[in-house]
Amino acid sequence: MASPASAQNSETSASAAVSTLAQRIDAEEEADASVDPSASLAGRKLLLEEALTPDSPDPRSVGRVHHLIGQAYFHLGDVEQAFSAFQSAESSLAEAGAAARADLIKVRSDLAVIYNYKGEHEKARKNFLDALAFWEEKAAGKPHLELATALNNVAASELEQGNLAAALDYNQRATDMALSLDPVPVDTPVWLANRIVYLYQAGQTDAAIAAGRDGLAKMREILPADHPSNGNMLANMASLLYRQGRPNDALDFARRAFEVQEKAAGAPTQNSAAIRSIYASALIAKGDYADAITFLDAALPILVEQLGAESDRTLLARTYRATALSQLERYDEALAEQRAVALISDSKLPEFHRDRAGSYIGLASIALKAGRLEMAREAAAQAIALQSQALVAEHPELLATKAMALAIDSRLQLRSPEQLTSEAKALLMIMQRNLGLSQNGAIGQRERKAFAYLAEVLLRAGEDLETSFLALQYVAFSRLDSIPQADMPTDGLDKQDADLLRQYAELRSERTALLDAASGRIANAKAEFSLADDVAAVAAIDRKMAVAEQQIKAAGLTKYLPVQTFQPLQFADVNAALTDSAAVLMATELNDQVAVFYIDADKKTGVLSDLSARDTKQYVDRIRASVDPLTAAQTAFDEEAAQKLYQGLLGVLPSGILEGRSELYYVANGALDALPFSLLSAQETGPDGETSAHFLIDKIGLAQLPSIQFLKRAGGTEALGDVGLFLGIGAASSGNGDYQTLASRSASDARVVADLPALPASEKELRDLAAIINGKKTALLLGPDATETAIAATMVPPQSIIAFATHGLVSGELEGLKEPALLVAPDDQSDGLLTVSEIAKLSLPAEWVILSACNSAASIGPDDPGLSGLAEAFMRAGGRHILATHWIVQDDIASMLTLETLKYAGEGLSAPQALQRAIASVRAQSDGKLHPAFWAPFMVIGR
């Protein structure tokens, strides 16, 4: 036995060792395990061996190291090992007593995160609330890292409970506090990423996108680009963009998200596998079904191994896989996969849960696509029964499922056309009201599908063409239809009127909040609620709003109500906009079908075409491949595909419907908006019995409208006899030193610009145009004078003509170029690229805008609607007729077509007729043998 003195020395030595160990644990807690979790795990295991070495290990030290080990496992994606380590940490720290209270709270917070993964939300909530109370007392009103963490965790818990407003509040407090700390915690990007989810679930899509972009900017200030914490923000942005119908944008964010996480972990984890599932969902939306299945088949084993076969993430990945299989027409496999998801959801979730109803909605969708209508009807009915236990009749999710069920009944012909029409109109009226009262009025993918089902029902029933037309407009809705308008200011109103409008606004917000709360609640398996209370509350709000609306109308205050940016047109609106010689054709994708609507002064008809949306895309792709000017000499025009589209779009209409019409304005969405309808081809049998083909442009003048809403634009003059100004803009050719400013973007950009071919005919084209037009004033900006600064400084009066003879660039053609642009001349104030966003800010109220450039009708990007690039920008700037191109054009033909079009317009022809005549003139010079690749890209947009 040691003497008292030696015993004291031994205790001192042991105390020093513990102190040294504690300091090393402190240092490890400061380290960021997510950067290299494998190395962190190895080092922390060695630290645990050291902590366990003494005969009487210090339980606090042992617990803290177990906690560190659990965090490393978690960053590696091994949730079960992390959970086990956290439990060991909890046991040791509980043994350590009051001195380890703060450490114990931290461990229980991390345990709560895993409880949430496992679906044990009540356990998680208790731990989070205990932690919040502890750190609020500890922080004593001052910013504190652990308090910020606790606030973020409670925000997540509130979301699980369906309390979206509370979740947003806690999250805002957490991120504000984190950003006030120095240094900013490395978890802050994750909390910023969570805000995207909260805002989206609250129905605030625009705010969610803004929060995502703001969060990405803040991330760049806090962390290096390849830090794994960035993965959460990138993944949430990917998920949001996918739900917005922007799969190409979503792919980029998702790819970056799983790459940074897998680089840090050294291998795929359940987190990166879940992100790969998001990537696969975007591939499905983009049409790459086989690639999506490949990604999912790689992700699913990881999710099953690390989270279990019944985890939420596993089931979601299986749902995506079933969807991809159905798109490849592997229906038996798809139905088996989705049925399995439904059975698991039935066994683990309460009847009101969104995912349980969602599994049957997925099953109904696949069965509907497969033509197994009875199965689809049964699944849709099951989904409605489940949703009806938690959602009021006015809830958008329940309405969307009812719309699908109605479409199934329509295909089965189970009810009379009158009954189907009545039910479809009732649903449509409620959906319109919901959109009108929502905070942002946006039409999401779910609502768009629901409107498509209703349009299908109405068209098949054939009882109410006008309501069919209205529903179709919601399906075809794009951002081109939604130009923001400011609400009328109420500053000058007396108190009584102002109070009435305020009360109405509060009722509107209350109704939206009630429906949003239900949306959040049905995602929580433990939620408690009273459907009867919700029904009564919505009914009471609607009654109060009806009274308020009557009072507002009686007081003459309707102009102060929130402005709706989208108002569907009635037949009367269309007829008022058309001349007797004009007609409108609207081709709209309805889920897996195509609807065609035709209106002129005498006739109105709408039909469901035999064309499927998938076949339509294939035909468009085939035609576009056959009109590449670079391969036209070796490639025959795809006559068969052009005739199939003609038959599916015009052949389904009554025979001779275009007789007596000289102009056809058409509106198309989906794949069709990338195709000039001038290429549609029909076969005719002559008196001698011989058949011959003709293009649609041979029979009628054509113009494309970005949307049906553009019919409301005020008309101008068709003739060019009174042109106020001709403004001709022809940039310097390229490669001669004029574009040194562009070299700052990148060396590759400078090479791209230098390699662009010279446009020797452009100056002559502009001078010839000026001579033909003979306007009151002519201004030519040529070569180095054609700068953005000079263009913006030119006053353009109404009834002017603007012509660009330059190169057009599409998104991505130059590094960092995220929108289409026209190549002009650089100066010390501008870079020589006139972009879409810059054009839209100009005031250019021109009668004609001539874009004699390649790809000037291209969209901003692959996820944007057709014509959303340069053409839309010039229309927003005030242009009425835009002459643009769908693909690259040949300089001499561009010049000839432009001159001929404006010559015929000057003779009094309408814009569609002028282009028709110009194309005929150009083709006649080659005895009609000119390949469509050279004349077909030109089109008139607008009216």
mmCIF file with all atom_site columns, C-alpha atoms in Angstrom, residues 409-550:
data_model
loop_
_atom_site.group_PDB
_atom_site.id
_atom_site.type_symbol
_atom_site.label_atom_id
_atom_site.label_alt_id
_atom_site.label_comp_id
_atom_site.label_asym_id
_atom_site.label_entity_id
_atom_site.label_seq_id
_atom_site.pdbx_PDB_ins_code
_atom_site.Cartn_x
_atom_site.Cartn_y
_atom_site.Cartn_z
_atom_site.occupancy
_atom_site.B_iso_or_equiv
_atom_site.pdbx_formal_charge
_atom_site.auth_seq_id
_atom_site.auth_comp_id
_atom_site.auth_asym_id
_atom_site.auth_atom_id
_atom_site.pdbx_PDB_model_num
ATOM 1   C CA . ASP A 1 409 ? -65.087 7.868  -63.912 1.00 0.00 ? 409 ASP A CA 1
ATOM 2   C CA . SER A 1 410 ? -65.202 9.844  -67.146 1.00 0.00 ? 410 SER A CA 1
ATOM 3   C CA . ARG A 1 411 ? -63.000 7.309  -68.906 1.00 0.00 ? 411 ARG A CA 1
ATOM 4   C CA . LEU A 1 412 ? -65.107 4.470  -67.515 1.00 0.00 ? 412 LEU A CA 1
ATOM 5   C CA . GLN A 1 413 ? -68.305 6.269  -68.628 1.00 0.00 ? 413 GLN A CA 1
ATOM 6   C CA . LEU A 1 414 ? -69.929 5.440  -65.310 1.00 0.00 ? 414 LEU A CA 1
ATOM 7   C CA . ARG A 1 415 ? -72.029 8.590  -65.183 1.00 0.00 ? 415 ARG A CA 1
ATOM 8   C CA . SER A 1 416 ? -73.862 10.791 -67.612 1.00 0.00 ? 416 SER A CA 1
ATOM 9   C CA . PRO A 1 417 ? -72.064 13.700 -69.306 1.00 0.00 ? 417 PRO A CA 1
ATOM 10  C CA . GLU A 1 418 ? -74.376 16.080 -67.445 1.00 0.00 ? 418 GLU A CA 1
ATOM 11  C CA . GLN A 1 419 ? -73.413 14.648 -64.039 1.00 0.00 ? 419 GLN A CA 1
ATOM 12  C CA . LEU A 1 420 ? -69.703 14.696 -64.835 1.00 0.00 ? 420 LEU A CA 1
ATOM 13  C CA . THR A 1 421 ? -69.898 18.263 -66.104 1.00 0.00 ? 421 THR A CA 1
ATOM 14  C CA . SER A 1 422 ? -71.759 19.415 -62.999 1.00 0.00 ? 422 SER A CA 1
ATOM 15  C CA . GLU A 1 423 ? -69.213 17.867 -60.637 1.00 0.00 ? 423 GLU A CA 1
ATOM 16  C CA . ALA A 1 424 ? -66.241 19.150 -62.657 1.00 0.00 ? 424 ALA A CA 1
ATOM 17  C CA . LYS A 1 425 ? -67.619 22.701 -62.632 1.00 0.00 ? 425 LYS A CA 1
ATOM 18  C CA . ALA A 1 426 ? -68.196 22.535 -58.871 1.00 0.00 ? 426 ALA A CA 1
ATOM 19  C CA . LEU A 1 427 ? -64.610 21.439 -58.244 1.00 0.00 ? 427 LEU A CA 1
ATOM 20  C CA . LEU A 1 428 ? -63.289 24.020 -60.685 1.00 0.00 ? 428 LEU A CA 1
ATOM 21  C CA . MET A 1 429 ? -65.134 26.828 -58.907 1.00 0.00 ? 429 MET A CA 1
ATOM 22  C CA . ILE A 1 430 ? -63.625 25.872 -55.522 1.00 0.00 ? 430 ILE A CA 1
ATOM 23  C CA . MET A 1 431 ? -60.138 25.540 -56.985 1.00 0.00 ? 431 MET A CA 1
ATOM 24  C CA . GLN A 1 432 ? -60.413 28.952 -58.630 1.00 0.00 ? 432 GLN A CA 1
ATOM 25  C CA . ARG A 1 433 ? -61.513 30.477 -55.345 1.00 0.00 ? 433 ARG A CA 1
ATOM 26  C CA . ASN A 1 434 ? -58.604 28.874 -53.487 1.00 0.00 ? 434 ASN A CA 1
ATOM 27  C CA . LEU A 1 435 ? -56.158 30.323 -55.987 1.00 0.00 ? 435 LEU A CA 1
ATOM 28  C CA . GLY A 1 436 ? -57.760 33.719 -55.740 1.00 0.00 ? 436 GLY A CA 1
ATOM 29  C CA . LEU A 1 437 ? -57.529 33.739 -51.949 1.00 0.00 ? 437 LEU A CA 1
ATOM 30  C CA . SER A 1 438 ? -54.060 32.195 -51.592 1.00 0.00 ? 438 SER A CA 1
ATOM 31  C CA . GLN A 1 439 ? -51.198 34.428 -50.583 1.00 0.00 ? 439 GLN A CA 1
ATOM 32  C CA . ASN A 1 440 ? -49.251 34.021 -53.823 1.00 0.00 ? 440 ASN A CA 1
ATOM 33  C CA . GLY A 1 441 ? -51.839 32.780 -56.343 1.00 0.00 ? 441 GLY A CA 1
ATOM 34  C CA . ALA A 1 442 ? -49.256 30.402 -57.851 1.00 0.00 ? 442 ALA A CA 1
ATOM 35  C CA . ILE A 1 443 ? -50.372 27.322 -59.758 1.00 0.00 ? 443 ILE A CA 1
ATOM 36  C CA . GLY A 1 444 ? -48.196 24.421 -58.623 1.00 0.00 ? 444 GLY A CA 1
ATOM 37  C CA . GLN A 1 445 ? -47.730 21.034 -60.243 1.00 0.00 ? 445 GLN A CA 1
ATOM 38  C CA . ARG A 1 446 ? -50.482 19.458 -58.146 1.00 0.00 ? 446 ARG A CA 1
ATOM 39  C CA . GLU A 1 447 ? -53.021 22.140 -59.069 1.00 0.00 ? 447 GLU A CA 1
ATOM 40  C CA . ARG A 1 448 ? -51.998 22.025 -62.727 1.00 0.00 ? 448 ARG A CA 1
ATOM 41  C CA . LYS A 1 449 ? -52.645 18.261 -62.845 1.00 0.00 ? 449 LYS A CA 1
ATOM 42  C CA . ALA A 1 450 ? -56.006 18.742 -61.155 1.00 0.00 ? 450 ALA A CA 1
ATOM 43  C CA . PHE A 1 451 ? -57.060 21.369 -63.712 1.00 0.00 ? 451 PHE A CA 1
ATOM 44  C CA . ALA A 1 452 ? -55.896 18.996 -66.462 1.00 0.00 ? 452 ALA A CA 1
ATOM 45  C CA . TYR A 1 453 ? -58.140 16.220 -65.142 1.00 0.00 ? 453 TYR A CA 1
ATOM 46  C CA . LEU A 1 454 ? -61.110 18.603 -65.014 1.00 0.00 ? 454 LEU A CA 1
ATOM 47  C CA . ALA A 1 455 ? -60.416 19.872 -68.541 1.00 0.00 ? 455 ALA A CA 1
ATOM 48  C CA . GLU A 1 456 ? -60.335 16.268 -69.743 1.00 0.00 ? 456 GLU A CA 1
ATOM 49  C CA . VAL A 1 457 ? -63.678 15.503 -68.078 1.00 0.00 ? 457 VAL A CA 1
ATOM 50  C CA . LEU A 1 458 ? -65.314 18.605 -69.504 1.00 0.00 ? 458 LEU A CA 1
ATOM 51  C CA . LEU A 1 459 ? -63.998 18.043 -73.033 1.00 0.00 ? 459 LEU A CA 1
ATOM 52  C CA . ARG A 1 460 ? -65.034 14.399 -73.058 1.00 0.00 ? 460 ARG A CA 1
ATOM 53  C CA . ALA A 1 461 ? -68.504 15.286 -71.767 1.00 0.00 ? 461 ALA A CA 1
ATOM 54  C CA . GLY A 1 462 ? -68.870 18.002 -74.412 1.00 0.00 ? 462 GLY A CA 1
ATOM 55  C CA . GLU A 1 463 ? -71.554 19.807 -72.429 1.00 0.00 ? 463 GLU A CA 1
ATOM 56  C CA . ASP A 1 464 ? -69.804 23.108 -71.649 1.00 0.00 ? 464 ASP A CA 1
ATOM 57  C CA . LEU A 1 465 ? -67.111 24.263 -74.080 1.00 0.00 ? 465 LEU A CA 1
ATOM 58  C CA . GLU A 1 466 ? -66.570 27.606 -72.374 1.00 0.00 ? 466 GLU A CA 1
ATOM 59  C CA . THR A 1 467 ? -65.730 26.022 -69.007 1.00 0.00 ? 467 THR A CA 1
ATOM 60  C CA . SER A 1 468 ? -63.468 23.529 -70.807 1.00 0.00 ? 468 SER A CA 1
ATOM 61  C CA . PHE A 1 469 ? -61.614 26.480 -72.320 1.00 0.00 ? 469 PHE A CA 1
ATOM 62  C CA . LEU A 1 470 ? -61.297 28.110 -68.895 1.00 0.00 ? 470 LEU A CA 1
ATOM 63  C CA . ALA A 1 471 ? -59.844 24.947 -67.321 1.00 0.00 ? 471 ALA A CA 1
ATOM 64  C CA . LEU A 1 472 ? -57.348 24.579 -70.173 1.00 0.00 ? 472 LEU A CA 1
ATOM 65  C CA . GLN A 1 473 ? -55.997 28.048 -69.516 1.00 0.00 ? 473 GLN A CA 1
ATOM 66  C CA . TYR A 1 474 ? -55.081 27.053 -65.965 1.00 0.00 ? 474 TYR A CA 1
ATOM 67  C CA . VAL A 1 475 ? -53.280 23.975 -67.301 1.00 0.00 ? 475 VAL A CA 1
ATOM 68  C CA . ALA A 1 476 ? -51.293 26.056 -69.789 1.00 0.00 ? 476 ALA A CA 1
ATOM 69  C CA . PHE A 1 477 ? -50.581 28.793 -67.215 1.00 0.00 ? 477 PHE A CA 1
ATOM 70  C CA . SER A 1 478 ? -46.949 29.897 -67.149 1.00 0.00 ? 478 SER A CA 1
ATOM 71  C CA . ARG A 1 479 ? -45.049 32.815 -65.710 1.00 0.00 ? 479 ARG A CA 1
ATOM 72  C CA . LEU A 1 480 ? -45.725 34.660 -68.982 1.00 0.00 ? 480 LEU A CA 1
ATOM 73  C CA . ASP A 1 481 ? -49.347 34.890 -67.810 1.00 0.00 ? 481 ASP A CA 1
ATOM 74  C CA . SER A 1 482 ? -48.446 36.388 -64.464 1.00 0.00 ? 482 SER A CA 1
ATOM 75  C CA . ILE A 1 483 ? -47.134 39.927 -64.695 1.00 0.00 ? 483 ILE A CA 1
ATOM 76  C CA . PRO A 1 484 ? -47.009 41.303 -61.130 1.00 0.00 ? 484 PRO A CA 1
ATOM 77  C CA . GLN A 1 485 ? -49.408 44.122 -60.395 1.00 0.00 ? 485 GLN A CA 1
ATOM 78  C CA . ALA A 1 486 ? -49.355 46.289 -57.314 1.00 0.00 ? 486 ALA A CA 1
ATOM 79  C CA . ASP A 1 487 ? -52.412 46.418 -55.072 1.00 0.00 ? 487 ASP A CA 1
ATOM 80  C CA . MET A 1 488 ? -54.228 49.763 -55.001 1.00 0.00 ? 488 MET A CA 1
ATOM 81  C CA . PRO A 1 489 ? -52.888 51.930 -52.130 1.00 0.00 ? 489 PRO A CA 1
ATOM 82  C CA . THR A 1 490 ? -55.455 52.625 -49.392 1.00 0.00 ? 490 THR A CA 1
ATOM 83  C CA . ASP A 1 491 ? -53.796 55.647 -47.811 1.00 0.00 ? 491 ASP A CA 1
ATOM 84  C CA . GLY A 1 492 ? -56.583 58.076 -48.754 1.00 0.00 ? 492 GLY A CA 1
ATOM 85  C CA . LEU A 1 493 ? -59.513 56.030 -47.417 1.00 0.00 ? 493 LEU A CA 1
ATOM 86  C CA . ASP A 1 494 ? -61.477 56.935 -44.320 1.00 0.00 ? 494 ASP A CA 1
ATOM 87  C CA . LYS A 1 495 ? -61.158 54.725 -41.244 1.00 0.00 ? 495 LYS A CA 1
ATOM 88  C CA . GLN A 1 496 ? -64.386 52.783 -41.810 1.00 0.00 ? 496 GLN A CA 1
ATOM 89  C CA . ASP A 1 497 ? -63.486 51.786 -45.366 1.00 0.00 ? 497 ASP A CA 1
ATOM 90  C CA . ALA A 1 498 ? -59.882 51.023 -44.427 1.00 0.00 ? 498 ALA A CA 1
ATOM 91  C CA . ASP A 1 499 ? -61.071 48.829 -41.536 1.00 0.00 ? 499 ASP A CA 1
ATOM 92  C CA . LEU A 1 500 ? -63.419 46.928 -43.851 1.00 0.00 ? 500 LEU A CA 1
ATOM 93  C CA . LEU A 1 501 ? -60.589 46.148 -46.280 1.00 0.00 ? 501 LEU A CA 1
ATOM 94  C CA . ARG A 1 502 ? -58.259 45.226 -43.425 1.00 0.00 ? 502 ARG A CA 1
ATOM 95  C CA . GLN A 1 503 ? -60.837 42.829 -41.960 1.00 0.00 ? 503 GLN A CA 1
ATOM 96  C CA . TYR A 1 504 ? -61.249 41.180 -45.371 1.00 0.00 ? 504 TYR A CA 1
ATOM 97  C CA . ALA A 1 505 ? -57.474 40.797 -45.712 1.00 0.00 ? 505 ALA A CA 1
ATOM 98  C CA . GLU A 1 506 ? -57.300 39.229 -42.239 1.00 0.00 ? 506 GLU A CA 1
ATOM 99  C CA . LEU A 1 507 ? -60.071 36.751 -43.106 1.00 0.00 ? 507 LEU A CA 1
ATOM 100 C CA . ARG A 1 508 ? -58.229 35.849 -46.310 1.00 0.00 ? 508 ARG A CA 1
ATOM 101 C CA . SER A 1 509 ? -55.008 35.235 -44.365 1.00 0.00 ? 509 SER A CA 1
ATOM 102 C CA . GLU A 1 510 ? -56.861 33.278 -41.691 1.00 0.00 ? 510 GLU A CA 1
ATOM 103 C CA . ARG A 1 511 ? -58.411 30.973 -44.275 1.00 0.00 ? 511 ARG A CA 1
ATOM 104 C CA . THR A 1 512 ? -55.055 30.360 -45.971 1.00 0.00 ? 512 THR A CA 1
ATOM 105 C CA . ALA A 1 513 ? -53.392 29.703 -42.605 1.00 0.00 ? 513 ALA A CA 1
ATOM 106 C CA . LEU A 1 514 ? -56.074 27.181 -41.648 1.00 0.00 ? 514 LEU A CA 1
ATOM 107 C CA . LEU A 1 515 ? -55.594 25.189 -44.865 1.00 0.00 ? 515 LEU A CA 1
ATOM 108 C CA . ASP A 1 516 ? -51.792 25.433 -44.542 1.00 0.00 ? 516 ASP A CA 1
ATOM 109 C CA . ALA A 1 517 ? -51.977 24.180 -40.951 1.00 0.00 ? 517 ALA A CA 1
ATOM 110 C CA . ALA A 1 518 ? -53.909 21.134 -42.140 1.00 0.00 ? 518 ALA A CA 1
ATOM 111 C CA . SER A 1 519 ? -51.221 20.518 -44.777 1.00 0.00 ? 519 SER A CA 1
ATOM 112 C CA . GLY A 1 520 ? -48.555 20.468 -42.085 1.00 0.00 ? 520 GLY A CA 1
ATOM 113 C CA . ARG A 1 521 ? -50.641 18.422 -39.666 1.00 0.00 ? 521 ARG A CA 1
ATOM 114 C CA . ILE A 1 522 ? -51.245 15.476 -41.990 1.00 0.00 ? 522 ILE A CA 1
ATOM 115 C CA . ALA A 1 523 ? -47.472 14.952 -42.197 1.00 0.00 ? 523 ALA A CA 1
ATOM 116 C CA . ASN A 1 524 ? -47.344 14.264 -38.431 1.00 0.00 ? 524 ASN A CA 1
ATOM 117 C CA . ALA A 1 525 ? -48.275 10.755 -37.355 1.00 0.00 ? 525 ALA A CA 1
ATOM 118 C CA . LYS A 1 526 ? -49.050 11.927 -33.780 1.00 0.00 ? 526 LYS A CA 1
ATOM 119 C CA . ALA A 1 527 ? -51.160 14.958 -34.688 1.00 0.00 ? 527 ALA A CA 1
ATOM 120 C CA . GLU A 1 528 ? -54.328 15.649 -32.741 1.00 0.00 ? 528 GLU A CA 1
ATOM 121 C CA . PHE A 1 529 ? -57.110 17.604 -34.393 1.00 0.00 ? 529 PHE A CA 1
ATOM 122 C CA . SER A 1 530 ? -60.839 17.946 -34.889 1.00 0.00 ? 530 SER A CA 1
ATOM 123 C CA . LEU A 1 531 ? -62.020 17.836 -38.476 1.00 0.00 ? 531 LEU A CA 1
ATOM 124 C CA . ALA A 1 532 ? -65.436 19.090 -37.362 1.00 0.00 ? 532 ALA A CA 1
ATOM 125 C CA . ASP A 1 533 ? -63.782 22.187 -35.899 1.00 0.00 ? 533 ASP A CA 1
ATOM 126 C CA . ASP A 1 534 ? -61.924 22.798 -39.168 1.00 0.00 ? 534 ASP A CA 1
ATOM 127 C CA . VAL A 1 535 ? -65.103 22.434 -41.218 1.00 0.00 ? 535 VAL A CA 1
ATOM 128 C CA . ALA A 1 536 ? -66.933 24.870 -38.968 1.00 0.00 ? 536 ALA A CA 1
ATOM 129 C CA . ALA A 1 537 ? -64.027 27.333 -39.031 1.00 0.00 ? 537 ALA A CA 1
ATOM 130 C CA . VAL A 1 538 ? -63.763 27.400 -42.838 1.00 0.00 ? 538 VAL A CA 1
ATOM 131 C CA . ALA A 1 539 ? -67.530 27.742 -43.178 1.00 0.00 ? 539 ALA A CA 1
ATOM 132 C CA . ALA A 1 540 ? -67.563 30.633 -40.709 1.00 0.00 ? 540 ALA A CA 1
ATOM 133 C CA . ILE A 1 541 ? -64.705 32.397 -42.503 1.00 0.00 ? 541 ILE A CA 1
ATOM 134 C CA . ASP A 1 542 ? -66.392 31.950 -45.885 1.00 0.00 ? 542 ASP A CA 1
ATOM 135 C CA . ARG A 1 543 ? -69.641 33.403 -44.532 1.00 0.00 ? 543 ARG A CA 1
ATOM 136 C CA . LYS A 1 544 ? -67.819 36.421 -43.113 1.00 0.00 ? 544 LYS A CA 1
ATOM 137 C CA . MET A 1 545 ? -65.912 36.902 -46.373 1.00 0.00 ? 545 MET A CA 1
ATOM 138 C CA . ALA A 1 546 ? -69.137 36.780 -48.385 1.00 0.00 ? 546 ALA A CA 1
ATOM 139 C CA . VAL A 1 547 ? -70.637 39.507 -46.187 1.00 0.00 ? 547 VAL A CA 1
ATOM 140 C CA . ALA A 1 548 ? -67.438 41.570 -46.416 1.00 0.00 ? 548 ALA A CA 1
ATOM 141 C CA . GLU A 1 549 ? -67.341 41.205 -50.210 1.00 0.00 ? 549 GLU A CA 1
ATOM 142 C CA . GLN A 1 550 ? -70.918 42.499 -50.455 1.00 0.00 ? 550 GLN A CA 1
#
